[in-house]
Short mmCIF file of C-alpha atoms in Angstrom, two decimals:
data_model
loop_
_atom_site.label_atom_id
_atom_site.label_comp_id
_atom_site.label_asym_id
_atom_site.label_seq_id
_atom_site.Cartn_x
_atom_site.Cartn_y
_atom_site.Cartn_z
CA MET A 1 9.65 155.22 285.85
CA LYS A 2 8.71 155.32 282.11
CA VAL A 3 4.88 155.97 281.24
CA GLU A 4 3.38 153.12 279.37
CA ASP A 5 0.80 153.22 276.54
CA GLY A 6 -1.78 150.72 275.98
CA ARG A 7 0.41 148.34 274.06
CA GLN A 8 3.27 148.22 276.61
CA ARG A 9 1.20 147.69 279.22
CA LYS A 10 -0.16 144.64 277.44
CA ALA A 11 3.00 143.57 276.52
CA ARG A 12 4.12 143.86 280.10
CA ARG A 13 1.20 141.91 281.42
CA THR A 14 1.84 139.25 278.84
CA ARG A 15 5.67 138.94 280.06
CA GLU A 16 4.59 138.99 284.02
CA ALA A 17 2.05 136.04 283.05
CA LEU A 18 4.51 134.06 281.13
CA GLY A 19 7.05 134.64 283.91
CA THR A 20 4.91 133.65 286.47
CA ALA A 21 4.06 130.46 284.69
CA ALA A 22 7.59 129.53 284.01
CA ALA A 23 8.71 129.98 287.58
CA ASP A 24 5.34 128.27 289.14
CA LEU A 25 5.85 125.19 286.54
CA MET A 26 9.54 124.89 287.33
CA LEU A 27 8.92 124.71 291.09
CA GLU A 28 5.97 122.24 290.57
CA ARG A 29 7.63 119.89 288.16
CA GLY A 30 11.39 120.69 288.06
CA LEU A 31 13.16 122.30 285.16
CA ALA A 32 13.85 119.39 283.32
CA CYS A 33 10.06 118.49 282.76
CA VAL A 34 8.81 122.09 281.69
CA THR A 35 8.25 122.80 278.29
CA VAL A 36 7.91 126.29 276.54
CA GLU A 37 4.50 124.64 275.16
CA ALA A 38 3.30 124.16 278.70
CA ILE A 39 4.50 127.66 279.90
CA ALA A 40 2.48 129.18 276.94
CA GLU A 41 -0.74 127.05 277.87
CA ARG A 42 -0.53 127.97 281.56
CA ALA A 43 -0.49 131.64 280.67
CA ASP A 44 -3.05 131.09 277.87
CA VAL A 45 -1.01 132.59 275.22
CA THR A 46 0.26 130.96 272.03
CA ARG A 47 3.77 129.45 271.63
CA ARG A 48 4.32 132.27 269.14
CA THR A 49 3.46 134.84 271.51
CA PHE A 50 5.90 133.22 273.89
CA SER A 51 8.63 133.29 271.45
CA ARG A 52 8.23 137.18 270.89
CA HIS A 53 9.05 137.68 274.54
CA PHE A 54 11.59 135.06 275.48
CA SER A 55 14.48 133.05 273.80
CA GLY A 56 13.61 130.02 276.12
CA LYS A 57 12.03 128.84 279.22
CA GLU A 58 14.99 129.77 281.55
CA ASP A 59 14.63 133.40 280.48
CA ALA A 60 10.92 133.49 281.46
CA ALA A 61 11.59 131.99 284.48
CA VAL A 62 13.88 134.87 285.76
CA GLU A 63 11.82 137.59 284.41
CA SER A 64 11.02 138.70 287.94
CA THR A 65 14.41 139.28 288.75
CA ARG A 66 14.70 141.45 285.70
CA VAL A 67 11.88 143.61 286.63
CA ASP A 68 13.73 143.68 290.26
CA GLY A 69 16.70 145.01 288.86
CA GLU A 70 14.82 147.92 286.67
CA ARG A 71 13.00 148.96 290.18
CA ILE A 72 16.23 149.15 291.72
CA ASN A 73 17.60 151.19 289.23
CA ASP A 74 14.74 153.52 289.07
CA ALA A 75 15.03 154.10 292.98
CA LEU A 76 18.91 154.62 292.26
CA ARG A 77 18.15 157.45 289.73
CA ALA A 78 15.80 159.15 292.29
CA ARG A 79 18.29 159.37 294.95
CA PRO A 80 19.45 162.85 296.29
CA ALA A 81 22.36 163.99 294.33
CA GLY A 82 24.70 164.76 297.14
CA GLU A 83 24.45 160.77 298.40
CA PRO A 84 27.64 159.02 298.25
CA PRO A 85 27.10 156.45 295.56
CA LEU A 86 27.46 153.46 297.35
CA VAL A 87 25.00 154.72 299.97
CA ALA A 88 22.76 155.64 297.14
CA TYR A 89 22.75 152.02 295.83
CA ARG A 90 22.09 150.63 299.29
CA MET A 91 19.28 152.81 299.90
CA ALA A 92 17.77 152.08 296.49
CA VAL A 93 17.98 148.27 297.41
CA ARG A 94 16.20 149.20 300.68
CA GLU A 95 13.36 151.10 298.73
CA TRP A 96 12.84 148.01 296.72
CA LEU A 97 12.79 145.65 299.57
CA PHE A 98 10.39 147.58 301.56
CA ASP A 99 8.00 148.45 299.05
CA GLU A 100 4.57 146.50 299.42
CA THR A 101 2.80 148.39 296.70
CA ARG A 102 4.85 146.11 294.01
CA PRO A 103 6.32 143.35 295.75
CA GLY A 104 9.81 142.28 295.09
CA LEU A 105 10.65 138.57 294.54
CA HIS A 106 10.95 138.09 298.13
CA ARG A 107 7.59 139.21 299.10
CA ARG A 108 6.01 136.92 296.18
CA PRO A 109 4.58 133.74 296.94
CA CYS A 110 7.38 131.02 296.68
CA GLY A 111 10.05 133.66 296.04
CA ARG A 112 12.65 132.13 298.12
CA ALA A 113 11.84 128.76 296.72
CA LEU A 114 12.40 130.24 293.03
CA PHE A 115 15.85 131.90 293.97
CA ALA A 116 16.97 128.71 295.66
CA LEU A 117 16.11 126.79 292.42
CA ILE A 118 17.93 129.51 290.16
CA ASP A 119 20.87 129.41 292.80
CA ARG A 120 21.23 125.48 292.36
CA GLU A 121 20.33 125.03 288.50
CA PRO A 122 23.55 126.18 286.48
CA VAL A 123 21.27 127.25 283.29
CA LEU A 124 18.77 129.12 285.43
CA PHE A 125 21.91 130.80 287.29
CA ALA A 126 23.10 131.70 283.91
CA ALA A 127 20.02 133.38 282.71
CA PHE A 128 19.57 135.26 286.05
CA GLU A 129 23.19 136.43 285.53
CA ARG A 130 22.57 138.02 281.95
CA VAL A 131 19.50 139.91 283.51
CA ARG A 132 21.78 140.82 286.33
CA LEU A 133 24.60 142.07 284.04
CA GLU A 134 22.34 144.11 282.07
CA ALA A 135 20.81 145.80 285.12
CA GLN A 136 24.40 146.18 286.39
CA GLU A 137 25.52 147.84 283.14
CA GLU A 138 22.56 150.51 283.59
CA SER A 139 23.48 150.92 287.44
CA VAL A 140 27.28 151.88 286.40
CA ARG A 141 25.76 154.56 283.72
CA ILE A 142 23.47 155.99 286.53
CA VAL A 143 26.36 156.47 288.90
CA ALA A 144 28.64 157.70 286.20
CA ALA A 145 25.97 160.37 285.65
CA ARG A 146 25.80 161.07 289.57
CA LEU A 147 29.57 161.57 289.67
CA GLY A 148 29.63 163.56 286.46
CA THR A 149 32.20 161.14 285.25
CA ASP A 150 33.01 158.87 282.30
CA ALA A 151 32.40 155.12 283.18
CA ASP A 152 34.60 154.17 280.26
CA ARG A 153 37.68 155.92 281.69
CA ASP A 154 36.97 156.29 285.27
CA PRO A 155 36.66 153.06 287.28
CA ARG A 156 34.65 154.65 290.21
CA PRO A 157 31.18 153.89 288.93
CA GLY A 158 32.05 150.32 288.27
CA VAL A 159 33.62 149.46 291.43
CA VAL A 160 30.87 151.03 293.46
CA VAL A 161 28.17 149.21 291.36
CA ALA A 162 30.11 145.88 291.69
CA ALA A 163 30.49 146.35 295.36
CA GLY A 164 26.73 146.94 295.99
CA THR A 165 25.34 144.45 293.66
CA GLY A 166 28.12 141.78 294.97
CA VAL A 167 26.73 142.47 298.49
CA LEU A 168 22.98 142.00 297.27
CA ILE A 169 23.83 138.82 295.42
CA ALA A 170 25.61 137.56 298.28
CA ALA A 171 22.78 138.30 300.79
CA LEU A 172 20.23 136.71 298.15
CA ARG A 173 22.13 133.18 298.12
CA LEU A 174 22.39 133.19 301.90
CA TRP A 175 18.65 134.00 302.18
CA ALA A 176 17.70 131.21 299.36
CA ARG A 177 19.80 128.61 301.14
CA GLY A 178 18.27 129.12 304.69
CA ALA A 179 14.69 127.85 305.86
CA ASP A 180 13.09 130.94 306.58
CA ASP A 181 10.52 131.81 304.00
CA ASP A 182 9.48 135.10 306.08
CA PRO A 183 9.54 138.19 303.51
CA GLU A 184 11.20 140.10 306.19
CA SER A 185 14.07 137.87 306.77
CA LEU A 186 15.92 138.91 303.21
CA PRO A 187 15.94 142.69 304.32
CA ALA A 188 17.64 141.53 307.62
CA VAL A 189 20.01 139.54 305.66
CA VAL A 190 20.92 142.48 303.40
CA GLU A 191 21.35 144.89 305.84
CA ARG A 192 23.93 142.79 307.61
CA ALA A 193 25.47 142.25 304.50
CA TYR A 194 26.14 145.89 303.94
CA ASP A 195 27.04 146.64 307.40
CA ALA A 196 29.82 143.90 306.92
CA LEU A 197 30.86 145.76 303.92
CA GLY A 198 30.98 149.01 305.74
CA ARG A 199 33.22 147.41 308.55
CA GLU A 200 35.25 146.07 306.30
CA VAL A 201 36.16 149.42 304.43
CA ALA A 202 36.44 151.21 307.87
CA ALA A 203 38.94 148.64 308.91
CA ARG A 204 41.01 149.19 305.91
CA LYS A 205 40.90 153.20 306.41
CA GLY A 206 44.67 154.27 306.16
CA GLN A 207 45.76 150.62 305.29
CA PRO A 208 47.34 150.34 302.00
CA LEU A 209 45.89 147.33 299.91
CA GLY A 210 49.37 146.76 298.54
CA GLU A 211 52.06 148.30 296.09
CA SER A 212 50.85 148.79 292.68
CA PRO A 213 53.13 147.33 290.04
CA TYR A 214 52.56 150.50 287.88
CA PRO A 215 54.18 153.46 288.24
CA ALA A 216 52.04 156.62 289.51
CA THR A 217 51.10 159.02 286.80
CA LYS A 218 49.25 162.37 286.62
CA ASN A 219 46.35 160.45 285.10
CA ARG A 220 45.72 158.24 288.01
CA PHE A 221 41.98 157.82 289.24
CA SER A 222 41.18 157.58 292.65
CA LEU A 223 38.83 154.73 293.28
CA LEU A 224 36.80 156.35 296.43
#
C-alpha cells in the first residue's frame, strides 16, 4: 500500500465523504432525485470541489467499490509467489471480505442496499463497471508479473482474472438480490461461488472443450 502525504490523505478523505454522501442520498431519495449540489452540500464541500474529484453523481456513488478493488489488488500483490494465480486471487478476495479494520462495502451500513441499487440502475451499474474494469486491468498486470509473462501475448493472466472477478461479481449480485443484510452472508456466498468454479474445473479435467478451428502451432499458449 502506498504511503500517503498530508495532501493525498486530505484528498482521499474528501473523496470518501463525497462517496458516502452520494450513496446515502441515493438510498434516501432515489437516483433521479439526487443532484451534485446536494451531494456537495451533504459532504460540506463546494460544487467545484466535487468536480475536482468526480465527473458525475454516479461515479461518486460507486467510490466505495473503487476503493475495495484497490484493496483486493493490494492483497493480491502480497500473496505468496508460489501460489497459483487463481488461488491467489481468491485468497486476496477473502482477505478483503474478512478485514474488519477497514470494512469493505458489505460491512458498511446499508452496503447491501447500495449494491442492490447499483445492480438495478443501469447508469450506476455502468459507473461500477468502469471502476471494476480499471481494477481488473491492474489485477491482470499483477498476475502477469507473478507468472513472469506478457499479458499482451499470453492469455493466462486475463483468463485467470476474468474468472476470479466473474465469480466475485456473480456472488455480489446474488447477495444484493437476497434479503439477508448480515455482513457475514457475503463471504459465505463468495466461498460457495468459488467452490462451484473449482468443481466445474475439476469436472472438466481430461475432457476437451472442443476442437479448435485453428491449426496447432509451436507458439500456442496454454491457458492453465
